[in-house]
PDB file of C-alpha atoms in Angstrom:
ATOM      1  CA  MET A  23       0.000   0.000   0.000  1.00  0.00           C
ATOM      2  CA  THR A  24       2.861   2.412   0.627  1.00  0.00           C
ATOM      3  CA  SER A  25       6.446   1.980  -0.502  1.00  0.00           C
ATOM      4  CA  GLU A  26       9.001   1.098   2.109  1.00  0.00           C
ATOM      5  CA  HIS A  27      10.557   4.562   1.582  1.00  0.00           C
ATOM      6  CA  ASN A  28       7.436   6.379   2.798  1.00  0.00           C
ATOM      7  CA  PRO A  29       6.143   6.278   6.362  1.00  0.00           C
ATOM      8  CA  PRO A  30       2.938   4.289   6.731  1.00  0.00           C
ATOM      9  CA  ILE A  31      -0.298   6.197   7.066  1.00  0.00           C
ATOM     10  CA  THR A  32      -2.208   5.577  10.263  1.00  0.00           C
ATOM     11  CA  ARG A  33      -5.891   4.838  10.304  1.00  0.00           C
ATOM     12  CA  GLN A  34      -6.560   8.211  11.905  1.00  0.00           C
ATOM     13  CA  GLU A  35      -4.605  10.029   9.202  1.00  0.00           C
ATOM     14  CA  ALA A  36      -6.477   8.132   6.506  1.00  0.00           C
ATOM     15  CA  LEU A  37      -9.794   8.956   8.138  1.00  0.00           C
ATOM     16  CA  SER A  38      -8.892  12.648   8.371  1.00  0.00           C
ATOM     17  CA  ALA A  39      -7.864  12.661   4.722  1.00  0.00           C
ATOM     18  CA  LEU A  40     -11.170  11.096   3.648  1.00  0.00           C
ATOM     19  CA  GLU A  41     -13.136  13.607   5.704  1.00  0.00           C
ATOM     20  CA  GLU A  42     -11.138  16.442   4.181  1.00  0.00           C
ATOM     21  CA  ILE A  43     -11.834  15.139   0.685  1.00  0.00           C
ATOM     22  CA  ASP A  44     -15.585  15.010   1.365  1.00  0.00           C
ATOM     23  CA  ARG A  45     -15.518  18.477   2.888  1.00  0.00           C
ATOM     24  CA  VAL A  46     -13.660  20.013  -0.045  1.00  0.00           C
ATOM     25  CA  ARG A  47     -15.891  18.293  -2.595  1.00  0.00           C
ATOM     26  CA  ASP A  48     -19.086  19.503  -0.889  1.00  0.00           C
ATOM     27  CA  HIS A  49     -17.689  22.981  -0.441  1.00  0.00           C
ATOM     28  CA  VAL A  50     -16.580  23.350  -4.057  1.00  0.00           C
ATOM     29  CA  ARG A  51     -19.870  22.028  -5.385  1.00  0.00           C
ATOM     30  CA  ARG A  52     -21.800  24.385  -3.114  1.00  0.00           C
ATOM     31  CA  THR A  53     -19.632  27.424  -3.823  1.00  0.00           C
ATOM     32  CA  LEU A  54     -19.823  27.034  -7.587  1.00  0.00           C
ATOM     33  CA  ALA A  55     -23.551  26.270  -7.551  1.00  0.00           C
ATOM     34  CA  GLY A  56     -24.162  29.258  -5.324  1.00  0.00           C
ATOM     35  CA  GLY A  57     -22.263  31.550  -7.641  1.00  0.00           C
ATOM     36  CA  ALA A  58     -24.319  30.407 -10.607  1.00  0.00           C
ATOM     37  CA  MET A  59     -27.611  30.188  -8.758  1.00  0.00           C
ATOM     38  CA  ALA A  60     -27.680  33.436  -6.820  1.00  0.00           C
ATOM     39  CA  PRO A  61     -28.246  35.805  -9.769  1.00  0.00           C
ATOM     40  CA  MET A  62     -30.853  33.428 -11.238  1.00  0.00           C
ATOM     41  CA  LEU A  63     -32.795  33.368  -7.983  1.00  0.00           C
ATOM     42  CA  VAL A  64     -32.796  37.143  -7.767  1.00  0.00           C
ATOM     43  CA  LEU A  65     -33.770  37.483 -11.448  1.00  0.00           C
ATOM     44  CA  TRP A  66     -36.750  35.133 -11.190  1.00  0.00           C
ATOM     45  CA  GLY A  67     -37.673  36.530  -7.791  1.00  0.00           C
ATOM     46  CA  VAL A  68     -38.052  39.964  -9.379  1.00  0.00           C
ATOM     47  CA  ILE A  69     -40.042  38.475 -12.271  1.00  0.00           C
ATOM     48  CA  TRP A  70     -42.428  36.716  -9.891  1.00  0.00           C
ATOM     49  CA  LEU A  71     -42.728  39.807  -7.715  1.00  0.00           C
ATOM     50  CA  VAL A  72     -43.634  42.007 -10.677  1.00  0.00           C
ATOM     51  CA  GLY A  73     -45.731  39.412 -12.502  1.00  0.00           C
ATOM     52  CA  PHE A  74     -47.879  38.307  -9.582  1.00  0.00           C
ATOM     53  CA  ALA A  75     -48.280  41.861  -8.279  1.00  0.00           C
ATOM     54  CA  PHE A  76     -49.586  42.961 -11.684  1.00  0.00           C
ATOM     55  CA  GLU A  77     -51.841  39.910 -11.879  1.00  0.00           C
ATOM     56  CA  GLN A  78     -53.516  41.021  -8.665  1.00  0.00           C
ATOM     57  CA  PHE A  79     -54.834  44.107 -10.432  1.00  0.00           C
ATOM     58  CA  ILE A  80     -54.938  43.143 -14.131  1.00  0.00           C
ATOM     59  CA  PRO A  81     -57.342  40.374 -15.179  1.00  0.00           C
ATOM     60  CA  ASN A  82     -56.175  37.828 -17.803  1.00  0.00           C
ATOM     61  CA  ALA A  83     -52.558  38.786 -17.255  1.00  0.00           C
ATOM     62  CA  TYR A  84     -51.240  35.811 -19.240  1.00  0.00           C
ATOM     63  CA  ARG A  85     -49.969  38.101 -22.028  1.00  0.00           C
ATOM     64  CA  LEU A  86     -47.823  39.931 -19.481  1.00  0.00           C
ATOM     65  CA  TRP A  87     -46.526  36.610 -18.195  1.00  0.00           C
ATOM     66  CA  VAL A  88     -45.532  35.496 -21.690  1.00  0.00           C
ATOM     67  CA  VAL A  89     -43.510  38.699 -22.156  1.00  0.00           C
ATOM     68  CA  ILE A  90     -41.746  38.732 -18.793  1.00  0.00           C
ATOM     69  CA  ASP A  91     -41.087  34.988 -18.891  1.00  0.00           C
ATOM     70  CA  LEU A  92     -39.431  35.336 -22.292  1.00  0.00           C
ATOM     71  CA  ILE A  93     -37.346  38.202 -20.897  1.00  0.00           C
ATOM     72  CA  GLY A  94     -36.449  36.023 -17.934  1.00  0.00           C
ATOM     73  CA  ILE A  95     -35.426  33.115 -20.161  1.00  0.00           C
ATOM     74  CA  ALA A  96     -33.278  35.392 -22.317  1.00  0.00           C
ATOM     75  CA  CYS A  97     -31.592  36.904 -19.254  1.00  0.00           C
ATOM     76  CA  SER A  98     -31.052  33.447 -17.756  1.00  0.00           C
ATOM     77  CA  PHE A  99     -29.478  32.262 -20.981  1.00  0.00           C
ATOM     78  CA  TYR A 100     -27.177  35.282 -21.023  1.00  0.00           C
ATOM     79  CA  LEU A 101     -26.184  34.809 -17.380  1.00  0.00           C
ATOM     80  CA  GLY A 102     -25.514  31.124 -17.913  1.00  0.00           C
ATOM     81  CA  ALA A 103     -23.848  31.153 -21.321  1.00  0.00           C
ATOM     82  CA  PHE A 104     -21.992  34.431 -21.562  1.00  0.00           C
ATOM     83  CA  SER A 105     -20.818  35.196 -18.070  1.00  0.00           C
ATOM     84  CA  ARG A 106     -17.200  36.147 -18.678  1.00  0.00           C
ATOM     85  CA  ASN A 107     -16.170  35.719 -15.103  1.00  0.00           C
ATOM     86  CA  ALA A 108     -17.719  32.268 -14.618  1.00  0.00           C
ATOM     87  CA  PRO A 109     -15.240  30.290 -12.507  1.00  0.00           C
ATOM     88  CA  VAL A 110     -15.883  27.020 -14.308  1.00  0.00           C
ATOM     89  CA  LYS A 111     -15.525  26.353 -18.024  1.00  0.00           C
ATOM     90  CA  GLY A 112     -17.003  23.352 -19.775  1.00  0.00           C
ATOM     91  CA  SER A 113     -19.347  22.368 -16.978  1.00  0.00           C
ATOM     92  CA  GLY A 114     -22.875  21.001 -17.230  1.00  0.00           C
ATOM     93  CA  GLY A 115     -24.509  24.422 -17.096  1.00  0.00           C
ATOM     94  CA  ALA A 116     -26.153  23.866 -20.480  1.00  0.00           C
ATOM     95  CA  ARG A 117     -27.835  20.707 -19.181  1.00  0.00           C
ATOM     96  CA  ILE A 118     -29.250  22.620 -16.234  1.00  0.00           C
ATOM     97  CA  GLY A 119     -30.579  25.261 -18.607  1.00  0.00           C
ATOM     98  CA  VAL A 120     -32.192  22.623 -20.805  1.00  0.00           C
ATOM     99  CA  SER A 121     -33.695  20.957 -17.709  1.00  0.00           C
ATOM    100  CA  TRP A 122     -35.362  24.209 -16.732  1.00  0.00           C
ATOM    101  CA  LEU A 123     -36.658  24.681 -20.292  1.00  0.00           C
ATOM    102  CA  ILE A 124     -38.170  21.178 -20.200  1.00  0.00           C
ATOM    103  CA  LEU A 125     -39.824  21.989 -16.875  1.00  0.00           C
ATOM    104  CA  PHE A 126     -41.087  25.254 -18.341  1.00  0.00           C
ATOM    105  CA  GLY A 127     -42.515  23.327 -21.288  1.00  0.00           C
ATOM    106  CA  TYR A 128     -44.208  20.859 -18.933  1.00  0.00           C
ATOM    107  CA  ALA A 129     -45.871  23.624 -16.945  1.00  0.00           C
ATOM    108  CA  THR A 130     -46.862  25.403 -20.187  1.00  0.00           C
ATOM    109  CA  LEU A 131     -48.473  22.205 -21.471  1.00  0.00           C
ATOM    110  CA  TRP A 132     -50.572  21.854 -18.336  1.00  0.00           C
ATOM    111  CA  SER A 133     -51.467  25.566 -18.449  1.00  0.00           C
ATOM    112  CA  VAL A 134     -52.762  25.161 -21.999  1.00  0.00           C
ATOM    113  CA  LEU A 135     -54.735  22.022 -21.071  1.00  0.00           C
ATOM    114  CA  LEU A 136     -56.264  23.741 -18.042  1.00  0.00           C
ATOM    115  CA  TYR A 137     -57.146  26.802 -20.113  1.00  0.00           C
ATOM    116  CA  GLN A 138     -58.716  24.711 -22.866  1.00  0.00           C
ATOM    117  CA  SER A 139     -60.777  22.673 -20.406  1.00  0.00           C
ATOM    118  CA  ALA A 140     -61.962  25.913 -18.781  1.00  0.00           C
ATOM    119  CA  THR A 141     -62.923  27.651 -22.048  1.00  0.00           C
ATOM    120  CA  ALA A 142     -64.663  24.482 -23.231  1.00  0.00           C
ATOM    121  CA  SER A 143     -67.178  25.073 -20.473  1.00  0.00           C
ATOM    122  CA  GLY A 144     -68.632  27.858 -22.629  1.00  0.00           C
ATOM    123  CA  PRO A 145     -70.441  30.818 -21.030  1.00  0.00           C
ATOM    124  CA  GLY A 146     -69.340  29.698 -17.589  1.00  0.00           C
ATOM    125  CA  TRP A 147     -65.771  30.735 -18.460  1.00  0.00           C
ATOM    126  CA  THR A 148     -66.228  34.285 -17.232  1.00  0.00           C
ATOM    127  CA  ALA A 149     -67.037  33.105 -13.744  1.00  0.00           C
ATOM    128  CA  TYR A 150     -64.426  30.338 -13.897  1.00  0.00           C
ATOM    129  CA  GLY A 151     -61.675  32.686 -15.084  1.00  0.00           C
ATOM    130  CA  PRO A 152     -60.361  33.983 -11.726  1.00  0.00           C
ATOM    131  CA  MET A 153     -60.328  30.469 -10.229  1.00  0.00           C
ATOM    132  CA  LEU A 154     -58.356  29.247 -13.236  1.00  0.00           C
ATOM    133  CA  GLU A 155     -55.797  32.028 -12.829  1.00  0.00           C
ATOM    134  CA  ARG A 156     -55.258  31.027  -9.213  1.00  0.00           C
ATOM    135  CA  LYS A 157     -54.883  27.385 -10.230  1.00  0.00           C
ATOM    136  CA  MET A 158     -52.349  28.403 -12.877  1.00  0.00           C
ATOM    137  CA  ALA A 159     -50.360  30.365 -10.307  1.00  0.00           C
ATOM    138  CA  LEU A 160     -50.327  27.394  -7.963  1.00  0.00           C
ATOM    139  CA  LEU A 161     -49.293  25.085 -10.805  1.00  0.00           C
ATOM    140  CA  TRP A 162     -46.355  27.250 -11.882  1.00  0.00           C
ATOM    141  CA  VAL A 163     -45.115  27.907  -8.375  1.00  0.00           C
ATOM    142  CA  SER A 164     -45.313  24.267  -7.323  1.00  0.00           C
ATOM    143  CA  VAL A 165     -43.605  22.986 -10.491  1.00  0.00           C
ATOM    144  CA  CYS A 166     -40.727  25.470 -10.166  1.00  0.00           C
ATOM    145  CA  MET A 167     -40.353  24.889  -6.462  1.00  0.00           C
ATOM    146  CA  PHE A 168     -40.377  21.124  -7.025  1.00  0.00           C
ATOM    147  CA  ALA A 169     -37.207  21.614  -9.049  1.00  0.00           C
ATOM    148  CA  TYR A 170     -35.598  23.339  -6.054  1.00  0.00           C
ATOM    149  CA  VAL A 171     -36.669  20.511  -3.766  1.00  0.00           C
ATOM    150  CA  ILE A 172     -34.929  18.013  -6.058  1.00  0.00           C
ATOM    151  CA  MET A 173     -31.831  20.227  -6.320  1.00  0.00           C
ATOM    152  CA  GLY A 174     -31.842  20.488  -2.556  1.00  0.00           C
ATOM    153  CA  LEU A 175     -31.630  16.716  -2.213  1.00  0.00           C
ATOM    154  CA  TRP A 176     -28.417  16.732  -4.246  1.00  0.00           C
ATOM    155  CA  LEU A 177     -26.849  20.036  -3.382  1.00  0.00           C
ATOM    156  CA  ASP A 178     -27.909  21.647  -0.137  1.00  0.00           C
ATOM    157  CA  ARG A 179     -30.902  21.396   2.199  1.00  0.00           C
ATOM    158  CA  PHE A 180     -31.376  25.148   1.998  1.00  0.00           C
ATOM    159  CA  LEU A 181     -32.795  24.714  -1.512  1.00  0.00           C
ATOM    160  CA  LEU A 182     -35.018  21.852  -0.385  1.00  0.00           C
ATOM    161  CA  TRP A 183     -36.491  24.004   2.367  1.00  0.00           C
ATOM    162  CA  LEU A 184     -36.856  26.960  -0.018  1.00  0.00           C
ATOM    163  CA  GLY A 185     -38.868  24.838  -2.444  1.00  0.00           C
ATOM    164  CA  ALA A 186     -40.989  23.198   0.234  1.00  0.00           C
ATOM    165  CA  LEU A 187     -41.770  26.373   2.184  1.00  0.00           C
ATOM    166  CA  VAL A 188     -42.646  28.506  -0.850  1.00  0.00           C
ATOM    167  CA  THR A 189     -44.928  25.715  -2.110  1.00  0.00           C
ATOM    168  CA  ALA A 190     -46.571  25.436   1.306  1.00  0.00           C
ATOM    169  CA  ALA A 191     -46.996  29.218   1.603  1.00  0.00           C
ATOM    170  CA  THR A 192     -48.566  29.406  -1.859  1.00  0.00           C
ATOM    171  CA  LEU A 193     -50.913  26.534  -1.021  1.00  0.00           C
ATOM    172  CA  VAL A 194     -51.962  28.297   2.184  1.00  0.00           C
ATOM    173  CA  GLY A 195     -52.657  31.439   0.186  1.00  0.00           C
ATOM    174  CA  TYR A 196     -54.618  29.449  -2.412  1.00  0.00           C
ATOM    175  CA  LEU A 197     -56.785  27.820   0.261  1.00  0.00           C
ATOM    176  CA  PHE A 198     -57.305  30.743   2.636  1.00  0.00           C
ATOM    177  CA  GLU A 199     -56.554  34.045   0.883  1.00  0.00           C
ATOM    178  CA  GLN A 200     -59.121  34.700  -1.823  1.00  0.00           C
ATOM    179  CA  ARG A 201     -58.908  38.448  -2.235  1.00  0.00           C
ATOM    180  CA  TYR A 202     -55.151  39.174  -2.306  1.00  0.00           C
ATOM    181  CA  PHE A 203     -53.845  35.777  -3.370  1.00  0.00           C
ATOM    182  CA  PHE A 204     -51.548  37.088  -6.116  1.00  0.00           C
ATOM    183  CA  LEU A 205     -49.993  39.708  -3.869  1.00  0.00           C
ATOM    184  CA  TRP A 206     -49.477  36.912  -1.347  1.00  0.00           C
ATOM    185  CA  VAL A 207     -47.636  34.833  -3.973  1.00  0.00           C
ATOM    186  CA  ALA A 208     -45.641  37.878  -5.117  1.00  0.00           C
ATOM    187  CA  ALA A 209     -44.369  38.345  -1.574  1.00  0.00           C
ATOM    188  CA  ALA A 210     -44.028  34.702  -0.525  1.00  0.00           C
ATOM    189  CA  GLY A 211     -42.669  33.431  -3.833  1.00  0.00           C
ATOM    190  CA  GLY A 212     -40.917  36.365  -5.422  1.00  0.00           C
ATOM    191  CA  GLY A 213     -39.705  37.761  -2.137  1.00  0.00           C
ATOM    192  CA  SER A 214     -38.356  34.387  -0.992  1.00  0.00           C
ATOM    193  CA  LEU A 215     -36.426  33.876  -4.210  1.00  0.00           C
ATOM    194  CA  ILE A 216     -34.841  37.334  -3.989  1.00  0.00           C
ATOM    195  CA  VAL A 217     -33.860  36.920  -0.337  1.00  0.00           C
ATOM    196  CA  SER A 218     -32.533  33.418  -1.000  1.00  0.00           C
ATOM    197  CA  GLY A 219     -30.437  34.622  -3.920  1.00  0.00           C
ATOM    198  CA  LEU A 220     -28.900  37.387  -1.825  1.00  0.00           C
ATOM    199  CA  PHE A 221     -28.311  34.975   1.071  1.00  0.00           C
ATOM    200  CA  ILE A 222     -26.584  32.415  -1.174  1.00  0.00           C
ATOM    201  CA  ARG A 223     -24.502  35.123  -2.827  1.00  0.00           C
ATOM    202  CA  LYS A 224     -23.216  36.326   0.528  1.00  0.00           C
ATOM    203  CA  PHE A 225     -22.842  33.157   2.555  1.00  0.00           C
ATOM    204  CA  TRP A 226     -22.183  30.316   0.133  1.00  0.00           C
ATOM    205  CA  LYS A 227     -19.331  32.080  -1.647  1.00  0.00           C
ATOM    206  CA  THR A 228     -17.565  33.498   1.376  1.00  0.00           C
ATOM    207  CA  ALA A 229     -17.374  30.287   3.399  1.00  0.00           C
ATOM    208  CA  HIS A 230     -13.943  28.701   3.121  1.00  0.00           C
ATOM    209  CA  ALA A 231     -13.063  25.079   2.564  1.00  0.00           C
TER     210      ALA A 231
ATOM    211  CA  MET B  22      -4.344  -3.316  -5.106  1.00  0.00           C
ATOM    212  CA  PRO B  23      -4.938   0.431  -4.506  1.00  0.00           C
ATOM    213  CA  GLU B  24      -1.892   2.444  -3.536  1.00  0.00           C
ATOM    214  CA  ILE B  25      -1.298   5.619  -1.591  1.00  0.00           C
ATOM    215  CA  ASP B  26      -0.060   8.281  -3.976  1.00  0.00           C
ATOM    216  CA  THR B  27       2.549  10.398  -2.208  1.00  0.00           C
ATOM    217  CA  VAL B  28       2.201  13.225  -4.742  1.00  0.00           C
ATOM    218  CA  ILE B  29      -1.511  13.526  -4.023  1.00  0.00           C
ATOM    219  CA  HIS B  30      -1.329  12.818  -0.301  1.00  0.00           C
ATOM    220  CA  ALA B  31       0.319  16.152   0.628  1.00  0.00           C
ATOM    221  CA  PRO B  32      -2.540  18.068   2.322  1.00  0.00           C
ATOM    222  CA  ALA B  33      -2.742  20.995  -0.104  1.00  0.00           C
ATOM    223  CA  ARG B  34      -2.480  18.782  -3.192  1.00  0.00           C
ATOM    224  CA  LEU B  35      -5.052  16.387  -1.768  1.00  0.00           C
ATOM    225  CA  ARG B  36      -7.488  19.269  -1.467  1.00  0.00           C
ATOM    226  CA  ILE B  37      -6.649  20.557  -4.934  1.00  0.00           C
ATOM    227  CA  MET B  38      -7.285  17.161  -6.478  1.00  0.00           C
ATOM    228  CA  ALA B  39     -10.478  16.701  -4.429  1.00  0.00           C
ATOM    229  CA  ALA B  40     -11.719  20.057  -5.752  1.00  0.00           C
ATOM    230  CA  LEU B  41     -10.853  19.314  -9.392  1.00  0.00           C
ATOM    231  CA  VAL B  42     -12.209  15.771  -9.348  1.00  0.00           C
ATOM    232  CA  SER B  43     -15.517  17.054  -7.928  1.00  0.00           C
ATOM    233  CA  LEU B  44     -16.083  18.792 -11.280  1.00  0.00           C
ATOM    234  CA  GLU B  45     -17.302  17.081 -14.416  1.00  0.00           C
ATOM    235  CA  PRO B  46     -14.558  15.430 -16.499  1.00  0.00           C
ATOM    236  CA  ARG B  47     -14.283  18.232 -19.070  1.00  0.00           C
ATOM    237  CA  ALA B  48     -14.772  21.102 -16.657  1.00  0.00           C
ATOM    238  CA  GLN B  49     -11.992  23.555 -15.850  1.00  0.00           C
ATOM    239  CA  LEU B  50     -11.791  25.643 -12.703  1.00  0.00           C
ATOM    240  CA  ASP B  51     -10.460  29.168 -12.633  1.00  0.00           C
ATOM    241  CA  PHE B  52      -7.109  29.529 -10.821  1.00  0.00           C
ATOM    242  CA  ARG B  53      -8.245  32.440  -8.675  1.00  0.00           C
ATOM    243  CA  THR B  54     -11.442  30.652  -7.608  1.00  0.00           C
ATOM    244  CA  LEU B  55      -9.468  27.537  -6.732  1.00  0.00           C
ATOM    245  CA  GLY B  56      -7.111  29.514  -4.536  1.00  0.00           C
ATOM    246  CA  THR B  57      -9.902  31.459  -2.828  1.00  0.00           C
ATOM    247  CA  THR B  58     -11.985  28.367  -2.221  1.00  0.00           C
ATOM    248  CA  LEU B  59      -9.083  26.373  -0.764  1.00  0.00           C
ATOM    249  CA  VAL B  60      -7.549  29.369   1.050  1.00  0.00           C
ATOM    250  CA  LEU B  61      -4.194  29.103  -0.714  1.00  0.00           C
ATOM    251  CA  THR B  62      -2.055  32.030  -1.811  1.00  0.00           C
ATOM    252  CA  ASP B  63      -1.303  32.376  -5.500  1.00  0.00           C
ATOM    253  CA  GLY B  64       2.328  31.382  -4.938  1.00  0.00           C
ATOM    254  CA  ASN B  65       1.478  28.369  -2.813  1.00  0.00           C
ATOM    255  CA  LEU B  66      -1.196  27.212  -5.211  1.00  0.00           C
ATOM    256  CA  GLY B  67       1.058  27.736  -8.203  1.00  0.00           C
ATOM    257  CA  ALA B  68       3.809  25.602  -6.680  1.00  0.00           C
ATOM    258  CA  HIS B  69       1.442  22.710  -5.928  1.00  0.00           C
ATOM    259  CA  LEU B  70      -0.156  22.928  -9.355  1.00  0.00           C
ATOM    260  CA  GLN B  71       3.277  22.703 -10.947  1.00  0.00           C
ATOM    261  CA  THR B  72       3.989  19.515  -9.015  1.00  0.00           C
ATOM    262  CA  LEU B  73       0.675  18.003 -10.042  1.00  0.00           C
ATOM    263  CA  GLU B  74       1.124  19.083 -13.649  1.00  0.00           C
ATOM    264  CA  GLU B  75       4.599  17.541 -13.809  1.00  0.00           C
ATOM    265  CA  ALA B  76       3.111  14.289 -12.522  1.00  0.00           C
ATOM    266  CA  GLY B  77       0.530  14.468 -15.324  1.00  0.00           C
ATOM    267  CA  TYR B  78      -2.413  14.701 -12.912  1.00  0.00           C
ATOM    268  CA  ILE B  79      -3.715  18.087 -13.991  1.00  0.00           C
ATOM    269  CA  LYS B  80      -3.739  20.322 -17.029  1.00  0.00           C
ATOM    270  CA  VAL B  81      -3.214  24.076 -16.793  1.00  0.00           C
ATOM    271  CA  GLU B  82      -4.553  26.284 -19.584  1.00  0.00           C
ATOM    272  CA  LYS B  83      -3.836  29.952 -19.989  1.00  0.00           C
ATOM    273  CA  SER B  84      -6.090  32.151 -22.089  1.00  0.00           C
ATOM    274  CA  PHE B  85      -7.334  35.684 -22.462  1.00  0.00           C
ATOM    275  CA  VAL B  86     -10.855  36.824 -21.659  1.00  0.00           C
ATOM    276  CA  ALA B  87     -11.603  40.427 -22.582  1.00  0.00           C
ATOM    277  CA  ARG B  88      -7.865  40.961 -22.896  1.00  0.00           C
ATOM    278  CA  LYS B  89      -7.265  39.786 -19.351  1.00  0.00           C
ATOM    279  CA  PRO B  90      -5.164  36.671 -18.709  1.00  0.00           C
ATOM    280  CA  ARG B  91      -7.082  33.790 -17.180  1.00  0.00           C
ATOM    281  CA  THR B  92      -5.756  30.447 -16.001  1.00  0.00           C
ATOM    282  CA  HIS B  93      -7.974  27.390 -15.810  1.00  0.00           C
ATOM    283  CA  VAL B  94      -7.105  24.076 -14.232  1.00  0.00           C
ATOM    284  CA  SER B  95      -8.592  20.632 -14.779  1.00  0.00           C
ATOM    285  CA  ALA B  96      -7.829  17.107 -13.661  1.00  0.00           C
ATOM    286  CA  THR B  97      -6.549  14.754 -16.364  1.00  0.00           C
ATOM    287  CA  SER B  98      -7.938  11.252 -16.722  1.00  0.00           C
ATOM    288  CA  LYS B  99      -4.665   9.959 -15.262  1.00  0.00           C
ATOM    289  CA  GLY B 100      -5.087  12.340 -12.326  1.00  0.00           C
ATOM    290  CA  ARG B 101      -8.657  11.200 -11.745  1.00  0.00           C
ATOM    291  CA  ALA B 102      -7.648   7.555 -11.851  1.00  0.00           C
ATOM    292  CA  ARG B 103      -4.751   8.102  -9.456  1.00  0.00           C
ATOM    293  CA  PHE B 104      -6.952  10.128  -7.126  1.00  0.00           C
ATOM    294  CA  GLU B 105      -9.641   7.430  -7.051  1.00  0.00           C
ATOM    295  CA  GLY B 106      -6.936   4.843  -6.402  1.00  0.00           C
ATOM    296  CA  HIS B 107      -5.609   6.974  -3.557  1.00  0.00           C
ATOM    297  CA  VAL B 108      -9.090   7.275  -2.056  1.00  0.00           C
ATOM    298  CA  ALA B 109      -9.566   3.511  -2.338  1.00  0.00           C
ATOM    299  CA  ALA B 110      -6.262   2.977  -0.521  1.00  0.00           C
ATOM    300  CA  LEU B 111      -7.313   5.371   2.244  1.00  0.00           C
ATOM    301  CA  ARG B 112     -10.613   3.497   2.620  1.00  0.00           C
ATOM    302  CA  GLU B 113      -8.733   0.212   2.829  1.00  0.00           C
ATOM    303  CA  ILE B 114      -6.587   1.569   5.640  1.00  0.00           C
ATOM    304  CA  CYS B 115      -9.743   2.716   7.429  1.00  0.00           C
ATOM    305  CA  GLY B 116     -11.401  -0.621   6.847  1.00  0.00           C
ATOM    306  CA  VAL B 117     -14.333   1.115   5.127  1.00  0.00           C
TER     307      VAL B 117
END
């Protein structure tokens, strides 16, 4: 296991080395993910804050959502693909971007199906409209936050808790807050993403291995 | 039978290899980020990287981004294999 010219490694030294390896690996993974994730969280937090706040006061705000979501996707692509100061080259960032696009497509598919089933009800659509918008909001928030729950299982429990708590808060708003539901989601969802992004930017990158 | 690699086993180089191997096989880490993350000075890091590069365990690439010099480091396949062998040897010593 070691040459006769090198002193043998004790069990304690080997154990310390293995612990150090695990610590460095976790730290590097977390630091790099935090650097990439923080601006995305803030970006989408602002989009949710603006989008849901507008939806509170503008009926049928789906056109606004299409516009700001496309802006968000373009900004995300720019942040991910063209960041000159990205610390890692050749990583799997493109796969993460594609994963989010697939999730976006999944939620869009269900939005279209829900909308079509609602409009198929004919004249009742007008009354059904606001309930559908709330269902759509819950769908989008829960799908996006599910992604953070999964990421949290692999990366850091902070993300898991972020996803779970925002989903729970949105569900509470859906069940109990009829009048200001969208403002509730703007604050709980958008606000949480912004705060989380700032928190990760400050504390994940400054911790040392 | 897995063997302890004395080049890798030095504490700073062990941490450098652990950091590089935690990335995907084709990924390269920026020199400055590596030093900041592992709390190593540029000089210290540079010396250890030279040792690892001479052993064929890492590759160091220099480039320019917006006219500023950037250095990126990645683990070679030989380096990854040696590192995994080193880890296996450590686990054997621990009886894990």
